[in-house]
Amino acid sequence: MDTAVKTKKATATPPVTFVKKVGIIGAGQMGNGIAHVVALAGYNVVVNDLKKEAFEKALGTIERNLARQVSRGLVTEGDMKATLKRISFAPSFKDLGDADLVVEAATEDESVKRKIFAELCPHLKKEAMLASNTSSISITRLGASTDRPERFIGMHFMNPVPVMQLVELIRGIATEDETFSRARQFAESLGKTIAVSEDFPAFIVNRILLPMINEAIYTLYEGVGGVEAIDKAMRLGANHPMGPLELADFIGLDTCLSVMQVLYEGLADTKYRPCPLLVKYVEAGWLGRKTQRGFYDYRGEHPVPTR
């Protein structure tokens, strides 16, 4: 999905010397955003995905977003051209063998991530760092599924990555101090600001944000207000830049459900129970903007509420 870059690019520190090449697993919304900011910061980037078409689509999105940054005077034409030249496709995990850091940005499903790590790790050099962009899953558990838990860390970029300032850093129980320090330095070299979270379900941002979204869906489910009324109330009554149902569509309803399930199962508290309406939308394949239907229908000229 195209993302307009509205904020000024944060001041980045020079590229760190211990990272020359960065591998990214997944060319979706998060993967292409991470590739964008990492390449713009001066690093060579290789993006792995199951389909080359997904990579080509991601590269097109990156190019359009860079063009917007150029039009706003945030980067130069030269920056844009150099950034695009630094991004290449990695058809297999073997092509990530010389990467100094690999960031996994696959779907928010623990079994999928564990399978990726099992297949990826044999191809990585011994000293390579491995990070997950998971927004909710235990870094300790994910790290234990690799051959390098001491060099494994959570780096949760916010969506859209080129715009959002924050990166949550989460260390697992086995994460070494050097890994944590290097991950911090790398994130700061991208012009990002760090918030350190303990390894609890959904960390900081989604521990607070997703239950609010889930409550907004319950508010719709119970008939307290319609889609537009709920979003309008939170935009104008709480000064949120985007209503919670519009935001859910932007995040992806499948991702929202995955995070709520992690919270519900991990904390064993009924207040985190996913709303049945959220489950129904996901079962219908109405996942938000990426499928053109969620709480809004995006197939026409203007979004229309679906409920």
Short mmCIF file of N, CA and C in Angstrom, two decimals, residues 99-100 124-129 148 151 182:
data_model
loop_
_atom_site.label_atom_id
_atom_site.label_comp_id
_atom_site.label_asym_id
_atom_site.label_seq_id
_atom_site.Cartn_x
_atom_site.Cartn_y
_atom_site.Cartn_z
N ALA A 99 24.96 -11.62 4.97
CA ALA A 99 24.34 -10.51 5.69
C ALA A 99 24.87 -10.44 7.12
N ASP A 100 25.06 -9.22 7.60
CA ASP A 100 25.53 -9.01 8.98
C ASP A 100 24.35 -8.97 9.96
N LEU A 124 23.26 -18.65 7.57
CA LEU A 124 23.85 -17.41 8.07
C LEU A 124 25.26 -17.64 8.58
N LYS A 125 26.09 -16.61 8.45
CA LYS A 125 27.42 -16.71 9.05
C LYS A 125 27.28 -16.67 10.57
N LYS A 126 28.24 -17.25 11.25
CA LYS A 126 28.15 -17.46 12.70
C LYS A 126 27.91 -16.17 13.47
N GLU A 127 28.55 -15.07 13.04
CA GLU A 127 28.48 -13.84 13.80
C GLU A 127 27.28 -12.96 13.45
N ALA A 128 26.47 -13.37 12.48
CA ALA A 128 25.34 -12.55 12.06
C ALA A 128 24.31 -12.41 13.17
N MET A 129 23.76 -11.19 13.28
CA MET A 129 22.67 -10.94 14.22
C MET A 129 21.35 -11.23 13.53
N ARG A 148 21.11 -19.17 17.53
CA ARG A 148 21.86 -18.03 18.06
C ARG A 148 21.00 -17.15 18.97
N ARG A 151 22.37 -13.85 20.01
CA ARG A 151 22.45 -12.79 18.99
C ARG A 151 21.08 -12.53 18.35
N ARG A 182 24.33 -3.20 19.93
CA ARG A 182 24.47 -3.04 18.49
C ARG A 182 23.13 -2.80 17.82
#
